[in-house]
CSV table of C-alpha atoms and ligand atoms in Angstrom, one decimal:
chain,number,residue,atom,x,y,z
A,1286,MET,CA,-22.0,-20.9,24.5
A,1287,SER,CA,-18.3,-21.8,23.9
A,1288,ALA,CA,-16.2,-18.6,23.5
A,1289,SER,CA,-15.8,-17.6,27.4
A,1290,ALA,CA,-15.4,-13.5,28.4
A,1291,ASP,CA,-11.3,-13.3,28.6
A,1292,HIS,CA,-11.7,-15.5,24.9
A,1293,LEU,CA,-13.8,-12.7,23.1
A,1294,LYS,CA,-11.3,-9.3,25.1
A,1295,ALA,CA,-8.9,-11.8,23.5
A,1296,LEU,CA,-10.0,-12.0,20.4
A,1297,VAL,CA,-10.8,-7.9,19.7
A,1298,GLN,CA,-7.7,-7.1,21.3
A,1299,ALA,CA,-5.7,-9.2,18.1
A,1300,HIS,CA,-7.2,-8.3,15.7
A,1301,ALA,CA,-7.0,-4.3,16.9
A,1302,ALA,CA,-4.0,-5.3,17.0
A,1303,GLY,CA,-3.7,-7.1,13.2
A,1304,ASP,CA,-2.3,-10.5,15.1
A,1305,GLU,CA,-3.9,-12.3,13.3
A,1306,GLU,CA,-2.0,-15.6,14.3
A,1307,SER,CA,-3.2,-15.1,17.4
A,1308,PHE,CA,-6.4,-13.6,16.3
A,1309,TYR,CA,-6.8,-17.1,15.1
A,1310,ALA,CA,-4.9,-19.0,18.1
A,1311,VAL,CA,-7.4,-17.5,20.2
A,1312,THR,CA,-10.2,-19.2,17.9
A,1313,LEU,CA,-8.4,-22.1,18.4
A,1314,GLN,CA,-9.0,-22.2,21.8
A,1315,VAL,CA,-12.3,-21.7,21.6
A,1316,ALA,CA,-12.6,-25.1,19.7
A,1317,ALA,CA,-11.1,-27.2,21.9
A,1318,LYS,CA,-13.3,-25.7,24.5
A,1319,ALA,CA,-16.6,-26.2,22.4
A,1320,ALA,CA,-15.2,-30.1,22.0
A,1321,ARG,CA,-14.9,-30.1,25.1
A,1322,GLN,CA,-18.3,-29.4,25.8
A,1323,GLY,CA,-19.4,-32.4,23.1
A,1324,HIS,CA,-19.6,-29.1,21.1
A,1325,ASN,CA,-18.3,-30.8,17.9
A,1326,ARG,CA,-19.9,-29.5,14.9
A,1327,LEU,CA,-19.2,-25.6,16.2
A,1328,ALA,CA,-16.1,-27.3,17.1
A,1329,SER,CA,-14.5,-29.0,14.3
A,1330,GLU,CA,-16.1,-25.5,11.6
A,1331,LEU,CA,-14.3,-23.7,13.7
A,1332,ARG,CA,-11.1,-25.3,12.5
A,1333,GLU,CA,-12.2,-25.0,9.0
A,1334,MET,CA,-13.0,-21.9,8.6
A,1335,ILE,CA,-9.4,-20.7,9.7
A,1336,ASP,CA,-8.2,-24.0,7.7
A,1337,ALA,CA,-9.3,-22.3,4.9
A,1338,ALA,CA,-8.6,-18.3,6.2
A,1339,ARG,CA,-5.2,-19.8,6.2
A,1340,ALA,CA,-4.8,-21.1,3.1
A,1341,GLU,CA,-5.9,-17.7,0.8
A,1342,PRO,CA,-3.3,-15.6,1.8
A,1343,LEU,CA,-5.4,-12.2,0.4
A,1344,SER,CA,-8.2,-12.6,1.5
A,1345,ARG,CA,-6.8,-12.6,5.7
A,1346,LEU,CA,-5.8,-9.1,4.1
A,1347,GLY,CA,-8.9,-8.0,3.3
A,1348,PRO,CA,-10.5,-5.2,4.6
A,1349,SER,CA,-9.0,-5.1,8.0
A,1350,PRO,CA,-6.7,-3.1,9.9
A,1351,THR,CA,-3.3,-3.4,8.1
A,1352,PRO,CA,-0.8,-0.2,8.5
A,1353,MET,CA,-3.2,1.0,4.9
A,1354,ILE,CA,-6.7,1.1,6.1
A,1355,ARG,CA,-6.2,4.4,7.7
A,1356,PRO,CA,-2.6,6.2,6.5
A,1357,LYS,CA,-0.9,7.9,9.5
A,1358,GLY,CA,1.5,10.8,9.5
A,1359,GLU,CA,3.5,11.6,5.8
A,1360,LEU,CA,1.6,9.0,5.2
A,1361,ALA,CA,-1.7,10.2,5.1
A,1362,ASP,CA,-0.4,13.1,3.0
A,1363,LEU,CA,0.8,10.5,0.9
A,1364,VAL,CA,-2.3,8.7,0.4
A,1365,THR,CA,-6.3,8.6,1.1
A,1366,ALA,CA,-7.9,6.0,2.1
A,1367,ASP,CA,-12.0,5.7,1.7
A,1368,TYR,CA,-14.6,3.3,0.9
A,1369,PRO,CA,-16.5,4.0,-2.4
A,1370,ASP,CA,-20.4,4.1,-2.0
A,1371,VAL,CA,-20.8,4.7,-5.8
A,1372,ARG,CA,-22.0,2.5,-8.8
A,1373,LEU,CA,-21.7,1.5,-11.8
A,1374,SER,CA,-25.6,2.5,-12.8
A,1375,GLU,CA,-24.4,6.0,-10.7
A,1376,MET,CA,-22.0,6.6,-14.2
A,1377,THR,CA,-23.7,7.8,-17.4
A,1378,LEU,CA,-20.4,5.7,-19.6
A,1379,SER,CA,-19.6,5.4,-23.1
A,1380,LYS,CA,-20.6,2.0,-24.2
A,1381,SER,CA,-17.0,0.9,-25.0
A,1382,VAL,CA,-15.9,2.8,-21.6
A,1383,ARG,CA,-19.8,0.7,-20.0
A,1384,GLU,CA,-18.2,-2.6,-21.6
A,1385,ALA,CA,-13.9,-2.1,-20.6
A,1386,LEU,CA,-15.2,-1.3,-17.0
A,1387,ASP,CA,-17.5,-4.5,-16.8
A,1388,GLN,CA,-14.6,-6.6,-18.5
A,1389,VAL,CA,-12.5,-5.9,-15.0
A,1390,LEU,CA,-15.3,-6.1,-13.4
A,1391,HIS,CA,-16.2,-9.6,-14.3
A,1392,GLU,CA,-13.0,-11.6,-14.7
A,1393,GLN,CA,-11.9,-10.1,-11.4
A,1394,ARG,CA,-15.3,-11.7,-10.1
A,1395,GLN,CA,-14.0,-14.8,-11.6
A,1396,ARG,CA,-10.0,-14.6,-10.9
A,1397,ALA,CA,-10.4,-18.6,-9.5
A,1398,GLU,CA,-11.9,-19.2,-12.3
A,1399,LEU,CA,-9.5,-17.8,-14.2
A,1400,GLU,CA,-6.3,-18.7,-13.0
A,1401,SER,CA,-7.2,-22.2,-12.4
A,1402,HIS,CA,-6.4,-22.2,-16.3
A,1403,GLY,CA,-3.4,-20.0,-15.1
A,1404,PHE,CA,-4.4,-16.8,-16.3
A,1405,GLU,CA,-4.6,-13.6,-14.4
A,1406,PRO,CA,-8.0,-11.5,-14.5
A,1407,ILE,CA,-7.8,-7.7,-15.6
A,1408,HIS,CA,-5.3,-5.7,-12.7
A,1409,ARG,CA,-3.6,-3.1,-14.0
A,1410,VAL,CA,-5.9,-0.8,-15.5
A,1411,LEU,CA,-5.4,3.3,-17.4
A,1412,LEU,CA,-7.5,5.3,-18.1
A,1413,THR,CA,-7.0,8.3,-20.3
A,1414,GLY,CA,-9.3,11.2,-21.2
A,1415,PRO,CA,-10.7,14.9,-20.1
A,1416,PRO,CA,-10.3,15.8,-17.5
A,1417,GLY,CA,-14.3,15.7,-15.8
A,1418,THR,CA,-15.8,12.6,-17.7
A,1419,GLY,CA,-15.0,10.3,-14.8
A,1420,LYS,CA,-11.7,8.9,-14.8
A,1421,SER,CA,-11.6,9.0,-10.8
A,1422,MET,CA,-15.5,8.4,-10.0
A,1423,SER,CA,-14.4,5.1,-12.0
A,1424,ALA,CA,-11.7,4.1,-9.7
A,1425,ALA,CA,-14.8,4.8,-7.4
A,1426,VAL,CA,-17.0,2.7,-8.7
A,1427,LEU,CA,-14.7,-1.0,-9.2
A,1428,ALA,CA,-14.0,-0.3,-5.3
A,1429,HIS,CA,-17.3,-0.5,-4.1
A,1430,GLU,CA,-18.4,-3.4,-6.9
A,1431,LEU,CA,-15.8,-5.1,-5.6
A,1432,GLY,CA,-15.9,-4.2,-1.4
A,1433,LEU,CA,-12.9,-2.9,-1.9
A,1434,PRO,CA,-11.4,-0.3,-0.4
A,1435,LEU,CA,-10.2,2.1,-2.8
A,1436,PHE,CA,-6.6,3.9,-1.9
A,1437,THR,CA,-5.6,7.2,-4.0
A,1438,ILE,CA,-2.5,8.9,-4.1
A,1439,ARG,CA,-1.8,11.8,-5.8
A,1440,LEU,CA,1.3,12.3,-7.7
A,1441,ASP,CA,0.6,16.1,-8.6
A,1442,GLY,CA,1.6,17.1,-5.2
A,1443,VAL,CA,4.4,14.6,-4.2
A,1444,ILE,CA,6.6,15.3,-6.3
A,1445,SER,CA,7.2,20.0,-4.6
A,1446,ARG,CA,6.4,18.2,-1.4
A,1447,PHE,CA,9.0,15.3,-0.3
A,1448,MET,CA,11.1,16.5,-3.4
A,1449,GLY,CA,14.5,14.4,-3.1
A,1450,GLU,CA,13.1,11.6,-1.2
A,1451,THR,CA,9.4,10.7,-2.5
A,1452,SER,CA,11.0,7.5,-4.3
A,1453,THR,CA,12.1,6.2,-1.0
A,1454,LYS,CA,8.1,7.5,0.6
A,1455,LEU,CA,6.7,5.3,-2.7
A,1456,ARG,CA,8.1,2.4,-1.4
A,1457,THR,CA,7.1,3.1,2.2
A,1458,VAL,CA,3.1,3.0,0.1
A,1459,PHE,CA,4.0,0.3,-2.6
A,1460,ASP,CA,5.3,-2.3,0.0
A,1461,ALA,CA,2.2,-1.9,2.9
A,1462,ALA,CA,-0.3,-2.1,-0.2
A,1463,LYS,CA,1.1,-5.4,-1.5
A,1464,GLN,CA,-0.4,-6.7,1.9
A,1465,SER,CA,-4.4,-5.8,1.1
A,1466,ARG,CA,-6.6,-6.2,-0.8
A,1467,ALA,CA,-7.6,-3.2,-2.8
A,1468,VAL,CA,-8.0,-1.2,-6.2
A,1469,TYR,CA,-4.9,1.5,-5.8
A,1470,LEU,CA,-5.6,4.6,-7.7
A,1471,PHE,CA,-2.7,6.7,-9.5
A,1472,ASP,CA,-4.2,10.1,-9.6
A,1473,GLU,CA,-2.2,12.5,-12.0
A,1474,PHE,CA,0.3,10.1,-13.6
A,1475,ASP,CA,1.7,12.0,-16.1
A,1476,ALA,CA,3.0,13.7,-12.9
A,1477,ILE,CA,5.2,10.3,-13.2
A,1478,GLY,CA,4.6,8.5,-17.0
A,1479,ALA,CA,5.1,11.5,-18.9
A,1480,GLU,CA,7.9,11.4,-21.0
A,1481,ARG,CA,9.9,13.5,-20.2
A,1482,ALA,CA,10.4,11.7,-16.5
A,1483,ALA,CA,10.8,8.3,-18.3
A,1484,LYS,CA,13.8,10.0,-19.9
A,1485,ASN,CA,15.9,12.1,-17.2
A,1486,ASP,CA,17.1,8.8,-16.3
A,1487,VAL,CA,18.8,10.8,-12.5
A,1488,GLY,CA,16.5,11.8,-11.9
A,1489,GLU,CA,13.8,11.8,-9.0
A,1490,ALA,CA,10.4,11.2,-11.5
A,1491,ARG,CA,12.7,8.6,-12.7
A,1492,ARG,CA,13.0,7.3,-9.8
A,1493,MET,CA,9.5,7.3,-8.6
A,1494,LEU,CA,8.1,6.1,-12.2
A,1495,ASN,CA,10.7,2.7,-12.0
A,1496,SER,CA,9.0,2.4,-8.2
A,1497,PHE,CA,6.1,2.6,-9.5
A,1498,LEU,CA,7.0,0.0,-12.5
A,1499,LEU,CA,8.1,-2.5,-9.6
A,1500,PHE,CA,5.2,-2.4,-8.0
A,1501,LEU,CA,3.0,-2.6,-10.8
A,1502,ASP,CA,4.4,-6.1,-12.6
A,1503,GLU,CA,4.6,-7.8,-8.1
A,1504,SER,CA,0.8,-6.1,-7.4
A,1505,PRO,CA,-1.5,-9.3,-7.3
A,1506,PRO,CA,-3.4,-10.2,-9.1
A,1507,GLU,CA,-7.3,-10.2,-6.3
A,1508,SER,CA,-6.5,-6.1,-6.0
A,1509,LEU,CA,-6.5,-3.4,-8.8
A,1510,VAL,CA,-3.7,-1.2,-10.2
A,1511,VAL,CA,-5.5,1.7,-11.0
A,1512,ALA,CA,-3.8,4.4,-13.2
A,1513,ALA,CA,-5.8,8.2,-14.5
A,1514,THR,CA,-4.2,10.6,-16.5
A,1515,ASN,CA,-5.6,13.7,-18.2
A,1516,HIS,CA,-2.9,14.2,-20.7
A,1517,PRO,CA,-2.4,10.6,-22.1
A,1518,ASN,CA,-0.1,12.9,-25.1
A,1519,LEU,CA,2.4,13.6,-23.1
A,1520,LEU,CA,2.6,9.3,-21.3
A,1521,ASP,CA,5.6,7.6,-22.6
A,1522,ARG,CA,5.0,5.4,-25.1
A,1523,ALA,CA,6.7,2.4,-23.4
A,1524,LEU,CA,3.9,2.7,-20.4
A,1525,PHE,CA,1.0,2.0,-22.6
A,1526,ARG,CA,1.4,-2.1,-22.4
A,1527,ARG,CA,2.4,-2.3,-18.8
A,1528,PHE,CA,-1.4,-1.9,-18.1
A,1529,ASP,CA,-3.9,-4.9,-19.3
A,1530,SER,CA,-6.4,-2.5,-20.4
A,1531,VAL,CA,-6.5,1.1,-21.4
A,1532,VAL,CA,-10.0,2.9,-21.1
A,1533,THR,CA,-10.0,5.9,-22.8
A,1534,TYR,CA,-13.2,8.3,-22.0
A,1535,ASP,CA,-14.5,11.3,-23.9
A,1536,LEU,CA,-16.6,13.7,-24.2
A,1537,PRO,CA,-20.6,13.1,-23.2
A,1538,GLY,CA,-21.9,13.5,-27.5
A,1539,MET,CA,-25.6,16.2,-27.2
A,1540,LYS,CA,-27.4,12.6,-26.2
A,1541,GLN,CA,-24.9,11.8,-23.7
A,1542,ALA,CA,-25.2,14.8,-22.0
A,1543,GLY,CA,-28.6,14.8,-21.6
A,1544,GLU,CA,-28.0,11.7,-19.0
A,1545,VAL,CA,-25.8,13.2,-17.2
A,1546,VAL,CA,-28.5,15.7,-16.8
A,1547,ARG,CA,-31.6,13.9,-16.6
A,1548,GLY,CA,-29.2,11.7,-13.8
A,1549,ARG,CA,-28.5,14.5,-12.0
A,1550,LEU,CA,-32.0,15.5,-11.1
A,1551,ILE,CA,-33.7,12.1,-10.6
A,1552,ASN,CA,-35.3,13.1,-7.5
A,1553,MET,CA,-36.6,16.8,-9.3
A,1554,ASN,CA,-39.9,17.5,-10.8
A,1555,THR,CA,-39.2,17.4,-14.9
A,1556,THR,CA,-42.0,17.0,-16.2
A,1557,GLY,CA,-42.2,19.9,-18.3
A,1558,VAL,CA,-38.2,20.3,-19.2
A,1559,GLU,CA,-38.4,19.9,-23.7
A,1560,TRP,CA,-35.1,17.9,-23.5
A,1561,ALA,CA,-34.6,18.6,-27.3
A,1562,GLU,CA,-33.7,22.3,-26.0
A,1563,VAL,CA,-32.4,21.2,-22.8
A,1564,GLU,CA,-29.3,19.0,-25.2
A,1565,SER,CA,-28.6,22.2,-27.5
A,1566,HIS,CA,-27.3,24.2,-24.3
A,1567,THR,CA,-24.5,21.3,-23.1
A,1568,GLY,CA,-21.8,21.2,-26.2
A,1569,GLU,CA,-18.2,21.2,-24.9
A,1570,LEU,CA,-18.7,20.7,-20.6
A,1571,SER,CA,-17.8,17.8,-20.2
A,1572,HIS,CA,-19.9,15.5,-17.3
A,1573,ALA,CA,-18.2,16.9,-14.2
A,1574,GLU,CA,-19.7,20.2,-15.7
A,1575,LEU,CA,-23.0,18.9,-16.5
A,1576,VAL,CA,-23.8,18.2,-13.5
A,1577,LYS,CA,-22.9,21.2,-12.2
A,1578,ALA,CA,-24.9,23.1,-14.1
A,1579,ALA,CA,-27.7,20.3,-13.3
A,1580,GLU,CA,-27.2,21.1,-9.3
A,1581,SER,CA,-26.7,24.6,-9.4
A,1582,ALA,CA,-30.6,25.2,-11.6
A,1583,ALA,CA,-32.2,22.1,-9.7
A,1584,LYS,CA,-30.5,24.5,-6.8
A,1585,ARG,CA,-32.1,28.1,-7.8
A,1586,SER,CA,-35.6,26.2,-8.5
A,1587,ILE,CA,-35.2,25.1,-5.3
A,1588,LEU,CA,-34.9,28.4,-3.5
A,1589,ALA,CA,-37.7,30.5,-5.4
A,1590,GLY,CA,-39.9,28.1,-4.0
A,1591,HIS,CA,-40.9,26.5,-8.2
A,1592,GLN,CA,-42.1,22.7,-7.4
A,1593,LEU,CA,-40.5,21.7,-11.6
A,1594,ILE,CA,-37.5,22.8,-13.2
A,1595,THR,CA,-37.7,24.5,-16.0
A,1596,THR,CA,-36.0,24.5,-19.7
A,1597,ALA,CA,-35.2,27.2,-19.1
A,1598,ALA,CA,-33.5,26.9,-16.3
A,1599,LEU,CA,-31.4,24.7,-17.9
A,1600,ALA,CA,-30.5,26.1,-20.4
A,1601,THR,CA,-28.4,29.4,-18.5
A,1602,ALA,CA,-26.8,26.8,-15.8
A,1603,LEU,CA,-25.6,25.0,-19.1
A,1604,ASP,CA,-24.8,28.2,-20.8
A,1605,GLU,CA,-23.2,30.4,-17.1
A,1606,ARG,CA,-21.1,27.0,-16.5
A,1607,ARG,CA,-19.8,27.8,-20.9
A,1608,ALA,CA,-19.0,30.9,-20.0
A,1609,ALA,CA,-17.1,30.4,-17.2
A,1610,ARG,CA,-14.8,28.1,-18.2
A,1611,ARG,CA,-13.3,30.7,-20.2
A,1612,ASP,CA,-12.6,33.3,-17.6
B,2132,LIG,N1,-19.0,9.7,-16.6
B,2132,LIG,C1,-19.5,9.9,-15.7
B,2132,LIG,N2,-21.1,9.9,-15.3
B,2132,LIG,C2,-22.0,10.4,-14.1
B,2132,LIG,N3,-21.0,11.4,-13.5
B,2132,LIG,C3,-20.3,12.2,-13.7
B,2132,LIG,C4,-18.9,11.0,-14.8
B,2132,LIG,N4,-18.3,11.6,-15.0
B,2132,LIG,C5,-17.9,12.2,-14.3
B,2132,LIG,N5,-18.9,12.7,-13.4
B,2132,LIG,C6,-19.9,13.8,-12.2
B,2132,LIG,O1,-18.0,14.6,-11.8
B,2132,LIG,C7,-17.5,14.7,-10.1
B,2132,LIG,C8,-16.0,14.6,-10.9
B,2132,LIG,O2,-15.3,13.5,-12.0
B,2132,LIG,P1,-13.9,12.8,-11.8
B,2132,LIG,O3,-14.4,11.0,-11.7
B,2132,LIG,O4,-13.5,13.4,-11.1
B,2132,LIG,O5,-13.6,13.3,-13.4
B,2132,LIG,P2,-11.9,13.0,-13.7
B,2132,LIG,O6,-11.6,12.4,-12.7
B,2132,LIG,O7,-12.9,12.3,-15.6
B,2132,LIG,O8,-11.4,14.3,-13.7
B,2132,LIG,C9,-17.5,13.1,-10.6
B,2132,LIG,O9,-18.1,12.8,-8.8
B,2132,LIG,C10,-18.8,13.0,-10.5
B,2132,LIG,O10,-20.5,13.6,-9.8
B,2133,LIG,MG1,-9.5,12.7,-12.3
């Protein structure tokens, strides 16, 4: 064993402090000790690992202790950090949305290849579409599929809470963000991207939009910046071309709606269900509402002691959902 107890303690300390130079220095001491003990292979492997880590600056800023991983104090109000566990296969998506997300994943995974030819992978993505169609979920899926943390910046709450100093706060987030490879989700993006904000030259919203645009320009291609909005029509048109990819979400058609319901009932016995009848009750409902209706039908069946979920239970739950949104 080439690493002494003291070495191990020093390594853990350096890691916890996010002090990578100390981490490498201690590792080099371990390598030197290994060499003295005749473990030349281990020694050279350790040195190579450090060289490789130093040569690839962003790899050392992955999911390790950086200031952003657990936002504290005021930043915690602005940003939440997650390691999402939701897979692409759990989403029901139109062909065009699926292809767009696949393309982001593909380019991010092959970014070394692209960069060696002078191209950047897609890393600035705008998701637009009605509420409950899976925009926020898609950001979580992208993070999960790329093995990255997800930082969500909620813009709607931000403006009022820090009135007058929001752009400074955002700047803090952006500065920290540049140091960690991650997915950055700007949810309810219209809060700052609205046309009215862009026209308001002196206002706080204008300053926030400007710092966001700067962030977008400076964001390293290894990180994904995802902006999501339910109101694309409010956005300043000039904003659209700042993104590498604009993905448009829609309410599901009848077949897709049926798939969403089936997807949520995967652990239930649905052998008796007449899906064509269920589908005829799905009109107007978003993916999120369909999931909620499926859950409510399932829970009711379980608590009523039924083994099977019925067509009627599903139809009722779907109709109730539609009625609920009219209130
Ligand atoms: N396309 C989808 N496929 C499967 N489930 C979905 C889909 N879209 C939404 N959902 C369900 O609805 C919930 C809320 O969706 P969300 O991503 O917040 O919608 P949006 O951000 O577009 O308003 C999700 O957590 C998921 O349970
Ligand atoms: Mg959302």
